[in-house]
Amino acid sequence: MAKNGNISTSVIKRLPRYYRFLGELEKQGIERISSRELSEMMKLTASQIRQDLNCFGGFGQQGYGYHVASLRDEIGHILGVDKEFPTILIGAGNLGKAIAMHINFGTRGCRLAGIFDANPRLTGETVGSIAIRHTDEIEEFCKEEHPVIAVLCIPKANTQAIADKLVELGIKSFWNFSHYDLTIDHKGIEVENVHLGDSLLTLTYRTNQLGKAEDE
Amino acid sequence: MAKNGNISTSVIKRLPRYYRFLGELEKQGIERISSRELSEMMKLTASQIRQDLNCFGGFGQQGYGYHVASLRDEIGHILGVDKEFPTILIGAGNLGKAIAMHINFGTRGCRLAGIFDANPRLTGETVGSIAIRHTDEIEEFCKEEHPVIAVLCIPKANTQAIADKLVELGIKSFWNFSHYDLTIDHKGIEVENVHLGDSLLTLTYRTNQLGKAEDE
DNA sequence: TAGATTGTTAATCGATTAACAATC
DNA sequence: TAGATTGTTAATCGATTAACAATC
């Protein structure tokens, strides 16, 4: 299997969604599904599903379809849900705490190993079962625990500097929630910028368009 | 101006980013910028920028470029930042509170008018300056205040039912954070699904690929 | 075997990039 | 005017969809 290699990002971005839908199907006790049935559930074309899955290998069987449980396992494995990338979160404000509590890192190949904040008043406070450390301790922590992923929930002014520092300390991937477009020029570093504000603005745009259509 | 109409979603999704970068430039006191300069900052092509902006009108001037402040204003207007869509947020758990506190609704064409939670113990507690109401009050609230946008920070099991109810109460647009793919079949309803877990999972995938490349 | 449904190739569609005439 | 840079058309590229032979 896994004739992996250069998969387009369009495909990659659909994989977690397949994974979720297959999880639901499995939970409902459904054993097999055809690309056509799945396409109706997910509101995309059967062709696209078959095309996407075939980037990684022939997971289906002619005349039968796909075995839900094993397809889900395959996709999970491709995504890396069976990994345990040590992960740190920087910035334990409203958003940082919420991300720490709300996201199940464990089911997504990550292990949340440490939380840091520059505010000494937060030091020692716990989020879930994890104590907040002061940011001064990041360096030592990285040398001991070798985290690979950093979640950034910090003000935009500090983001680039902190990220550069973290790269030196061995961080390979950033999940960036600050209102700043993080770019790292070193290669071998991955960045996922989440811009919640941008997401809301596109909804505002579409809401506004609804009103205009009415007027015609 | 505004030869608006059927703009592709690829373009729409880039608009908030243009808006942010132009805001930064304006803050730095930069008056004019060419598509080439902007393309270098934003890491996309000058051609794409000119193409994108021309969907809406000729905002530039040959031989000069674009006037930063007025281009920003134009894009802001297109996005609808000058609107005040009344917005309600349902689910005042970790994530709901964080969204309420962390997102500046006002600068994005929205006015956060109410926060609701099913847990009566939260009723009366304030988030920012807004008191949490019990979900039983949503109906009355909608009849009085006519909110247009709903932010859903609720468990996936309830999402579809609550959304359907809200459509009846006049909500036009959903910003959905639940781990559920909300689809509304009524037309004239907009949905923006935010799947933070999916976002993390694509980062896990890429992090995993980094390790593999090393082995070659 | 016959029916169903995949894997895969070919056709279409849309988005991005390149090029250049228009024009400030 | 000459130089710069847009607006816009044409060319390219990539992603999606359609079609169908392979095969379970």
Short mmCIF file of C-alpha atoms (C1' of nucleotides) in Angstrom, two decimals:
data_model
loop_
_atom_site.label_atom_id
_atom_site.label_comp_id
_atom_site.label_asym_id
_atom_site.label_seq_id
_atom_site.Cartn_x
_atom_site.Cartn_y
_atom_site.Cartn_z
CA MET A 1 0.00 0.00 0.00
CA ALA A 2 1.03 3.59 0.56
CA LYS A 3 2.27 4.67 -2.82
CA ASN A 4 2.67 7.91 -0.93
CA GLY A 5 4.82 10.78 -2.14
CA ASN A 6 3.63 14.12 -3.44
CA ILE A 7 0.01 14.33 -2.48
CA SER A 8 -1.65 17.64 -3.27
CA THR A 9 -2.75 19.75 -0.35
CA SER A 10 -6.33 19.69 -1.66
CA VAL A 11 -6.37 15.98 -1.02
CA ILE A 12 -4.64 16.21 2.37
CA LYS A 13 -7.14 18.75 3.60
CA ARG A 14 -9.98 16.36 2.82
CA LEU A 15 -8.48 13.41 4.68
CA PRO A 16 -9.50 14.45 8.21
CA ARG A 17 -13.05 14.83 7.00
CA TYR A 18 -13.08 11.33 5.51
CA TYR A 19 -11.63 10.12 8.79
CA ARG A 20 -14.43 11.74 10.77
CA PHE A 21 -17.23 10.45 8.56
CA LEU A 22 -15.82 6.93 8.58
CA GLY A 23 -15.60 7.13 12.36
CA GLU A 24 -19.29 8.01 12.52
CA LEU A 25 -20.18 5.14 10.19
CA GLU A 26 -18.13 2.74 12.26
CA LYS A 27 -19.84 3.95 15.43
CA GLN A 28 -23.18 3.24 13.75
CA GLY A 29 -22.04 -0.29 13.06
CA ILE A 30 -21.91 0.08 9.30
CA GLU A 31 -19.39 -2.31 7.82
CA ARG A 32 -19.13 -1.44 4.17
CA ILE A 33 -19.79 1.61 2.05
CA SER A 34 -19.53 2.48 -1.63
CA SER A 35 -17.99 5.65 -2.94
CA ARG A 36 -21.43 6.65 -4.16
CA GLU A 37 -23.08 6.29 -0.75
CA LEU A 38 -20.22 8.10 0.96
CA SER A 39 -20.35 10.86 -1.65
CA GLU A 40 -24.00 11.49 -0.85
CA MET A 41 -23.31 11.75 2.87
CA MET A 42 -20.34 14.03 2.40
CA LYS A 43 -21.75 16.09 -0.46
CA LEU A 44 -18.96 15.50 -2.89
CA THR A 45 -18.59 13.29 -5.96
CA ALA A 46 -17.96 9.56 -5.89
CA SER A 47 -15.27 10.16 -8.48
CA GLN A 48 -13.41 12.47 -6.17
CA ILE A 49 -13.52 10.01 -3.30
CA ARG A 50 -12.09 7.22 -5.44
CA GLN A 51 -9.51 9.57 -6.90
CA ASP A 52 -8.48 10.79 -3.44
CA LEU A 53 -8.18 7.35 -1.89
CA ASN A 54 -6.20 6.06 -4.82
CA CYS A 55 -3.46 8.54 -4.10
CA PHE A 56 -2.55 6.22 -1.27
CA GLY A 57 -3.51 2.80 -2.53
CA GLY A 58 -6.34 0.59 -3.59
CA PHE A 59 -8.31 0.39 -0.38
CA GLY A 60 -11.53 -0.74 -2.01
CA GLN A 61 -12.72 -3.83 -3.72
CA GLN A 62 -14.56 -3.95 -7.03
CA GLY A 63 -18.19 -4.87 -6.69
CA TYR A 64 -18.08 -4.45 -2.92
CA GLY A 65 -16.95 -0.95 -2.02
CA TYR A 66 -14.85 -0.05 0.99
CA HIS A 67 -14.63 -1.77 4.36
CA VAL A 68 -15.40 1.08 6.76
CA ALA A 69 -13.22 0.05 9.69
CA SER A 70 -10.13 -0.78 7.71
CA LEU A 71 -10.44 2.26 5.46
CA ARG A 72 -10.67 4.43 8.55
CA ASP A 73 -7.60 2.73 9.99
CA GLU A 74 -5.67 3.28 6.78
CA ILE A 75 -6.54 6.97 6.64
CA GLY A 76 -5.78 7.37 10.33
CA HIS A 77 -2.40 5.79 9.78
CA ILE A 78 -1.70 8.04 6.77
CA LEU A 79 -2.59 11.11 8.86
CA GLY A 80 -0.48 9.88 11.74
CA VAL A 81 -3.09 9.48 14.48
CA ASP A 82 -0.98 6.67 15.92
CA LYS A 83 1.94 9.04 16.55
CA GLU A 84 2.55 10.80 19.84
CA PHE A 85 4.32 13.98 18.82
CA PRO A 86 5.22 15.84 22.01
CA THR A 87 3.50 19.19 21.82
CA ILE A 88 3.79 22.42 23.78
CA LEU A 89 1.31 25.26 23.97
CA ILE A 90 2.51 28.84 24.43
CA GLY A 91 0.10 31.43 25.76
CA ALA A 92 -2.45 30.40 28.38
CA GLY A 93 -4.95 33.19 27.85
CA ASN A 94 -8.60 32.57 27.05
CA LEU A 95 -7.88 30.97 23.74
CA GLY A 96 -4.85 28.97 24.84
CA LYS A 97 -6.71 27.46 27.76
CA ALA A 98 -9.71 26.67 25.59
CA ILE A 99 -7.55 24.97 22.96
CA ALA A 100 -5.77 22.96 25.65
CA MET A 101 -9.08 21.81 27.12
CA HIS A 102 -11.15 21.49 24.01
CA ILE A 103 -8.89 19.74 21.51
CA ASN A 104 -8.25 16.06 21.94
CA PHE A 105 -4.58 16.02 21.07
CA GLY A 106 -4.22 12.33 21.82
CA THR A 107 -6.55 11.20 19.06
CA ARG A 108 -4.67 13.39 16.60
CA GLY A 109 -1.16 12.06 16.95
CA CYS A 110 -0.09 14.64 19.53
CA ARG A 111 0.63 14.57 23.23
CA LEU A 112 0.23 17.90 25.00
CA ALA A 113 3.32 17.88 27.19
CA GLY A 114 3.61 21.43 28.46
CA ILE A 115 1.84 24.79 28.68
CA PHE A 116 3.71 28.08 29.04
CA ASP A 117 2.78 31.67 29.67
CA ALA A 118 4.80 34.84 30.16
CA ASN A 119 2.55 36.03 32.97
CA PRO A 120 4.07 34.84 36.28
CA ARG A 121 0.68 35.05 37.96
CA LEU A 122 -0.46 32.09 35.89
CA THR A 123 2.54 29.95 36.79
CA GLY A 124 1.44 26.85 38.67
CA GLU A 125 -2.22 27.15 37.71
CA THR A 126 -3.41 23.98 36.02
CA VAL A 127 -5.27 23.56 32.75
CA GLY A 128 -6.83 20.16 32.62
CA SER A 129 -4.11 18.16 34.31
CA ILE A 130 -1.22 20.27 33.07
CA ALA A 131 0.48 22.95 35.17
CA ILE A 132 1.27 26.24 33.48
CA ARG A 133 4.99 26.97 33.45
CA HIS A 134 6.67 30.32 32.97
CA THR A 135 8.02 30.95 29.47
CA ASP A 136 11.53 31.21 30.94
CA GLU A 137 11.40 27.46 31.35
CA ILE A 138 10.75 26.69 27.69
CA GLU A 139 14.39 26.26 26.79
CA GLU A 140 15.13 23.78 29.55
CA PHE A 141 11.89 21.94 28.86
CA CYS A 142 12.74 21.56 25.18
CA LYS A 143 16.18 20.21 25.97
CA GLU A 144 14.66 17.57 28.21
CA GLU A 145 11.42 16.66 26.48
CA HIS A 146 12.18 17.45 22.82
CA PRO A 147 8.74 18.67 21.81
CA VAL A 148 8.14 18.69 18.06
CA ILE A 149 4.96 20.72 17.70
CA ALA A 150 4.19 24.14 19.21
CA VAL A 151 0.73 25.65 19.52
CA LEU A 152 0.98 29.44 19.53
CA CYS A 153 -1.79 31.35 21.30
CA ILE A 154 0.15 34.56 21.84
CA PRO A 155 -0.18 38.19 20.74
CA LYS A 156 0.94 38.83 17.18
CA ALA A 157 3.77 41.14 18.19
CA ASN A 158 5.77 38.31 19.76
CA THR A 159 4.90 35.53 17.39
CA GLN A 160 7.74 35.65 14.88
CA ALA A 161 10.45 36.07 17.53
CA ILE A 162 9.14 33.25 19.69
CA ALA A 163 8.72 30.98 16.70
CA ASP A 164 12.29 31.61 15.54
CA LYS A 165 13.52 30.79 19.03
CA LEU A 166 11.47 27.61 19.12
CA VAL A 167 12.92 26.48 15.79
CA GLU A 168 16.38 26.71 17.37
CA LEU A 169 15.08 24.59 20.22
CA GLY A 170 14.00 21.84 17.85
CA ILE A 171 10.34 22.59 17.14
CA LYS A 172 9.39 21.35 13.68
CA SER A 173 5.74 22.38 13.36
CA PHE A 174 3.64 25.32 14.41
CA TRP A 175 -0.08 25.51 14.94
CA ASN A 176 -0.43 29.27 14.98
CA PHE A 177 -3.51 31.03 16.36
CA SER A 178 -2.01 34.50 16.67
CA HIS A 179 -3.34 37.18 14.34
CA TYR A 180 -0.11 37.03 12.40
CA ASP A 181 0.88 35.17 9.27
CA LEU A 182 3.76 33.10 10.51
CA THR A 183 6.28 32.13 7.86
CA ILE A 184 9.47 30.29 8.63
CA ASP A 185 12.11 30.32 5.96
CA HIS A 186 14.12 27.35 7.23
CA LYS A 187 12.91 24.40 5.28
CA GLY A 188 11.81 21.31 7.12
CA ILE A 189 9.48 23.44 9.22
CA GLU A 190 5.71 23.25 8.86
CA VAL A 191 3.25 26.00 9.74
CA GLU A 192 -0.51 25.81 10.01
CA ASN A 193 -1.91 29.29 10.44
CA VAL A 194 -5.41 29.42 11.87
CA HIS A 195 -7.05 32.76 11.31
CA LEU A 196 -10.36 32.67 13.11
CA GLY A 197 -10.94 36.32 12.38
CA ASP A 198 -10.55 35.71 8.65
CA SER A 199 -12.99 32.85 8.88
CA LEU A 200 -15.60 35.10 10.49
CA LEU A 201 -15.00 37.82 7.92
CA THR A 202 -15.75 35.51 5.02
CA LEU A 203 -19.00 34.67 6.78
CA THR A 204 -19.75 38.36 7.19
CA TYR A 205 -19.15 38.78 3.46
CA ARG A 206 -21.55 35.98 2.60
CA THR A 207 -24.14 37.22 5.07
CA ASN A 208 -23.92 40.62 3.46
CA GLN A 209 -24.36 39.09 0.00
CA LEU A 210 -27.56 37.35 1.17
CA GLY A 211 -29.06 40.72 1.90
CA LYS A 212 -28.09 42.04 -1.52
CA ALA A 213 -29.58 39.11 -3.43
CA GLU A 214 -32.89 39.84 -1.71
CA ASP A 215 -32.99 43.33 -3.11
CA GLU A 216 -32.91 42.18 -6.75
CA MET B 1 -16.41 50.30 -8.37
CA ALA B 2 -18.16 47.12 -7.32
CA LYS B 3 -18.75 45.12 -10.47
CA ASN B 4 -19.62 42.54 -7.88
CA GLY B 5 -21.56 39.40 -8.63
CA ASN B 6 -20.26 35.85 -8.71
CA ILE B 7 -16.88 35.98 -7.10
CA SER B 8 -15.20 32.60 -6.63
CA THR B 9 -14.69 31.40 -3.08
CA SER B 10 -10.93 31.19 -3.71
CA VAL B 11 -10.91 34.95 -4.12
CA ILE B 12 -13.21 35.60 -1.17
CA LYS B 13 -11.04 33.57 1.14
CA ARG B 14 -8.04 35.72 0.26
CA LEU B 15 -9.78 39.03 0.92
CA PRO B 16 -9.44 39.04 4.72
CA ARG B 17 -5.73 38.43 4.32
CA TYR B 18 -5.36 41.37 1.96
CA TYR B 19 -7.31 43.41 4.45
CA ARG B 20 -4.95 42.48 7.28
CA PHE B 21 -1.80 43.17 5.33
CA LEU B 22 -3.09 46.51 4.12
CA GLY B 23 -3.98 47.36 7.71
CA GLU B 24 -0.39 46.67 8.76
CA LEU B 25 0.97 48.80 5.93
CA GLU B 26 -1.35 51.63 6.85
CA LYS B 27 -0.26 51.39 10.49
CA GLN B 28 3.33 51.68 9.29
CA GLY B 29 2.41 54.86 7.47
CA ILE B 30 2.96 53.45 3.99
CA GLU B 31 0.82 55.30 1.48
CA ARG B 32 1.18 53.43 -1.77
CA ILE B 33 2.13 49.92 -2.80
CA SER B 34 2.49 48.10 -6.10
CA SER B 35 1.14 44.63 -6.73
CA ARG B 36 4.73 43.40 -7.00
CA GLU B 37 5.73 44.74 -3.57
CA LEU B 38 2.58 43.41 -1.96
CA SER B 39 3.09 40.04 -3.64
CA GLU B 40 6.53 39.73 -2.07
CA MET B 41 5.16 40.50 1.39
CA MET B 42 2.27 38.10 1.06
CA LYS B 43 4.13 35.37 -0.81
CA LEU B 44 1.82 35.20 -3.77
CA THR B 45 2.05 36.46 -7.35
CA ALA B 46 1.52 40.06 -8.45
CA SER B 47 -0.68 38.70 -11.19
CA GLN B 48 -2.98 37.05 -8.70
CA ILE B 49 -3.32 40.21 -6.66
CA ARG B 50 -4.25 42.28 -9.70
CA GLN B 51 -6.60 39.55 -10.88
CA ASP B 52 -8.27 39.31 -7.45
CA LEU B 53 -8.74 43.03 -7.00
CA ASN B 54 -10.14 43.41 -10.48
CA CYS B 55 -13.03 41.17 -9.60
CA PHE B 56 -14.39 44.17 -7.74
CA GLY B 57 -13.13 47.11 -9.69
CA GLY B 58 -10.07 49.02 -10.80
CA PHE B 59 -8.71 50.14 -7.46
CA GLY B 60 -5.23 50.86 -8.76
CA GLN B 61 -3.67 53.40 -11.02
CA GLN B 62 -1.25 52.62 -13.84
CA GLY B 63 2.28 53.71 -13.15
CA TYR B 64 1.49 54.32 -9.48
CA GLY B 65 0.10 51.20 -7.87
CA TYR B 66 -2.51 51.13 -5.15
CA HIS B 67 -3.27 53.68 -2.48
CA VAL B 68 -3.01 51.64 0.71
CA ALA B 69 -5.64 53.38 2.80
CA SER B 70 -8.32 53.55 0.15
CA LEU B 71 -7.69 50.00 -1.08
CA ARG B 72 -8.08 48.79 2.49
CA ASP B 73 -11.30 50.74 2.83
CA GLU B 74 -12.65 49.28 -0.40
CA ILE B 75 -11.86 45.71 0.64
CA GLY B 76 -13.27 46.33 4.10
CA HIS B 77 -16.45 47.61 2.55
CA ILE B 78 -16.67 44.60 0.22
CA LEU B 79 -16.25 42.26 3.19
CA GLY B 80 -18.82 44.18 5.18
CA VAL B 81 -16.73 45.38 8.13
CA ASP B 82 -18.98 48.42 8.33
CA LYS B 83 -22.03 46.24 9.04
CA GLU B 84 -23.28 45.46 12.54
CA PHE B 85 -24.92 42.08 12.13
CA PRO B 86 -26.42 41.14 15.50
CA THR B 87 -24.78 37.91 16.55
CA ILE B 88 -25.49 35.34 19.23
CA LEU B 89 -23.16 32.72 20.64
CA ILE B 90 -24.50 29.39 21.87
CA GLY B 91 -22.43 27.32 24.27
CA ALA B 92 -20.38 29.10 26.91
CA GLY B 93 -17.90 26.34 27.65
CA ASN B 94 -14.15 26.82 27.36
CA LEU B 95 -14.23 27.41 23.66
CA GLY B 96 -17.36 29.56 23.61
CA LYS B 97 -16.01 31.88 26.27
CA ALA B 98 -12.65 32.09 24.53
CA ILE B 99 -14.27 32.96 21.20
CA ALA B 100 -16.44 35.58 22.87
CA MET B 101 -13.43 37.19 24.55
CA HIS B 102 -10.82 36.68 21.87
CA ILE B 103 -12.56 37.60 18.65
CA ASN B 104 -13.16 41.23 17.91
CA PHE B 105 -16.62 40.95 16.42
CA GLY B 106 -17.00 44.69 16.04
CA THR B 107 -14.18 45.07 13.53
CA ARG B 108 -15.64 42.24 11.47
CA GLY B 109 -19.12 43.54 10.82
CA CYS B 110 -20.71 41.75 13.78
CA ARG B 111 -22.10 42.82 17.14
CA LEU B 112 -22.09 40.10 19.78
CA ALA B 113 -25.51 40.65 21.29
CA GLY B 114 -26.12 37.57 23.42
CA ILE B 115 -24.51 34.47 24.88
CA PHE B 116 -26.50 31.36 25.78
CA ASP B 117 -25.79 28.10 27.55
CA ALA B 118 -27.95 25.14 28.53
CA ASN B 119 -26.28 24.84 31.91
CA PRO B 120 -28.34 26.88 34.41
CA ARG B 121 -25.33 27.23 36.70
CA LEU B 122 -23.74 29.52 34.12
CA THR B 123 -26.80 31.75 33.83
CA GLY B 124 -25.96 35.26 34.95
CA GLU B 125 -22.21 34.80 34.77
CA THR B 126 -20.64 37.42 32.51
CA VAL B 127 -18.22 36.95 29.64
CA GLY B 128 -16.57 40.23 28.86
CA SER B 129 -19.48 42.54 29.42
CA ILE B 130 -22.19 40.11 28.32
CA ALA B 131 -24.29 38.07 30.74
CA ILE B 132 -24.85 34.43 29.90
CA ARG B 133 -28.53 33.62 29.40
CA HIS B 134 -30.19 30.24 29.58
CA THR B 135 -30.89 28.61 26.21
CA ASP B 136 -34.60 28.68 27.05
CA GLU B 137 -34.47 32.41 26.42
CA ILE B 138 -33.13 32.15 22.87
CA GLU B 139 -36.55 32.23 21.25
CA GLU B 140 -37.69 35.36 23.03
CA PHE B 141 -34.35 37.00 22.46
CA CYS B 142 -34.52 36.33 18.73
CA LYS B 143 -38.00 37.76 18.50
CA GLU B 144 -36.84 40.97 20.14
CA GLU B 145 -33.32 41.45 18.85
CA HIS B 146 -33.45 39.67 15.46
CA PRO B 147 -29.91 38.27 15.46
CA VAL B 148 -28.65 37.23 12.03
CA ILE B 149 -25.51 35.26 12.82
CA ALA B 150 -25.12 32.42 15.33
CA VAL B 151 -21.81 31.13 16.65
CA LEU B 152 -22.16 27.49 17.67
CA CYS B 153 -19.79 26.22 20.36
CA ILE B 154 -21.88 23.25 21.41
CA PRO B 155 -21.44 19.46 21.43
CA LYS B 156 -21.92 17.83 18.06
CA ALA B 157 -24.94 15.80 19.14
CA ASN B 158 -27.13 18.91 19.46
CA THR B 159 -25.76 20.95 16.61
CA GLN B 160 -28.12 20.07 13.78
CA ALA B 161 -31.28 20.32 15.91
CA ILE B 162 -30.29 23.65 17.40
CA ALA B 163 -29.29 25.03 14.02
CA ASP B 164 -32.61 24.01 12.47
CA LYS B 165 -34.42 25.74 15.33
CA LEU B 166 -32.35 28.87 14.89
CA VAL B 167 -33.16 29.00 11.19
CA GLU B 168 -36.83 29.13 12.13
CA LEU B 169 -36.02 31.99 14.47
CA GLY B 170 -34.46 34.00 11.67
CA ILE B 171 -30.74 33.18 11.84
CA LYS B 172 -29.16 33.44 8.40
CA SER B 173 -25.55 32.45 9.02
CA PHE B 174 -23.74 29.95 11.23
CA TRP B 175 -20.17 30.02 12.44
CA ASN B 176 -19.94 26.45 13.59
CA PHE B 177 -17.21 25.20 15.93
CA SER B 178 -18.83 21.91 16.91
CA HIS B 179 -17.16 18.73 15.68
CA TYR B 180 -19.96 18.27 13.24
CA ASP B 181 -20.36 19.17 9.59
CA LEU B 182 -23.36 21.40 9.66
CA THR B 183 -25.35 21.55 6.45
CA ILE B 184 -28.57 23.45 6.09
CA ASP B 185 -30.70 22.64 3.10
CA HIS B 186 -32.83 25.79 3.12
CA LYS B 187 -31.21 28.12 0.68
CA GLY B 188 -30.37 31.63 1.76
CA ILE B 189 -28.50 30.20 4.76
CA GLU B 190 -24.73 30.38 5.03
CA VAL B 191 -22.55 28.04 7.07
CA GLU B 192 -18.89 28.39 7.94
CA ASN B 193 -17.69 25.20 9.56
CA VAL B 194 -14.49 25.57 11.58
CA HIS B 195 -12.85 22.24 12.27
CA LEU B 196 -9.94 22.91 14.55
CA GLY B 197 -9.31 19.20 14.97
CA ASP B 198 -9.02 18.76 11.20
CA SER B 199 -6.58 21.64 11.06
CA LEU B 200 -4.37 19.99 13.69
CA LEU B 201 -4.60 16.66 11.93
CA THR B 202 -3.26 18.06 8.66
CA LEU B 203 -0.35 19.45 10.66
CA THR B 204 0.22 16.03 12.20
CA TYR B 205 0.30 14.59 8.69
CA ARG B 206 2.87 17.10 7.53
CA THR B 207 4.95 16.67 10.68
CA ASN B 208 4.94 12.95 10.06
CA GLN B 209 6.05 13.48 6.44
CA LEU B 210 9.00 15.57 7.62
CA GLY B 211 10.28 12.56 9.53
CA LYS B 212 9.90 10.34 6.50
CA ALA B 213 11.76 12.66 4.13
CA GLU B 214 14.69 12.55 6.56
CA ASP B 215 14.99 8.79 6.19
CA GLU B 216 15.59 8.94 2.45
"C1'" DT C 1 -22.15 -16.19 -14.08
"C1'" DA C 2 -24.24 -11.41 -13.66
"C1'" DG C 3 -24.18 -7.25 -11.09
"C1'" DA C 4 -21.81 -3.97 -8.71
"C1'" DT C 5 -18.29 -1.00 -7.94
"C1'" DT C 6 -13.64 -0.04 -8.01
"C1'" DG C 7 -9.14 1.83 -10.13
"C1'" DT C 8 -7.62 4.55 -13.68
"C1'" DT C 9 -7.50 7.08 -17.92
"C1'" DA C 10 -9.41 10.87 -20.54
"C1'" DA C 11 -12.24 15.19 -20.71
"C1'" DT C 12 -13.66 19.23 -18.51
"C1'" DC C 13 -13.54 22.84 -15.72
"C1'" DG C 14 -11.62 26.49 -12.98
"C1'" DA C 15 -7.88 28.86 -10.99
"C1'" DT C 16 -3.31 30.66 -11.46
"C1'" DT C 17 0.31 32.67 -14.07
"C1'" DA C 18 2.31 35.10 -17.93
"C1'" DA C 19 2.24 38.65 -21.20
"C1'" DC C 20 1.35 42.99 -22.94
"C1'" DA C 21 -1.31 46.89 -24.51
"C1'" DA C 22 -3.45 50.78 -22.11
"C1'" DT C 23 -2.55 54.66 -19.39
"C1'" DC C 24 -1.25 57.34 -15.46
"C1'" DT D 1 7.83 62.58 -22.57
"C1'" DA D 2 9.68 58.16 -20.48
"C1'" DG D 3 9.03 54.88 -16.90
"C1'" DA D 4 6.20 52.34 -14.17
"C1'" DT D 5 2.51 49.62 -13.25
"C1'" DT D 6 -2.10 48.58 -13.84
"C1'" DG D 7 -6.19 46.10 -16.14
"C1'" DT D 8 -7.13 42.45 -19.00
"C1'" DT D 9 -6.55 38.85 -22.33
"C1'" DA D 10 -4.33 34.56 -23.44
"C1'" DA D 11 -1.64 30.40 -21.92
"C1'" DT D 12 -0.73 27.16 -18.48
"C1'" DC D 13 -1.44 24.44 -14.86
"C1'" DG D 14 -3.88 21.63 -11.59
"C1'" DA D 15 -7.97 19.81 -9.72
"C1'" DT D 16 -12.43 17.87 -10.47
"C1'" DT D 17 -15.58 15.13 -13.00
"C1'" DA D 18 -16.92 11.69 -16.35
"C1'" DA D 19 -16.36 7.37 -18.44
"C1'" DC D 20 -15.29 2.72 -18.74
"C1'" DA D 21 -12.49 -1.39 -18.67
"C1'" DA D 22 -10.89 -4.40 -14.94
"C1'" DT D 23 -12.33 -7.42 -11.45
"C1'" DC D 24 -14.37 -8.93 -7.25
#
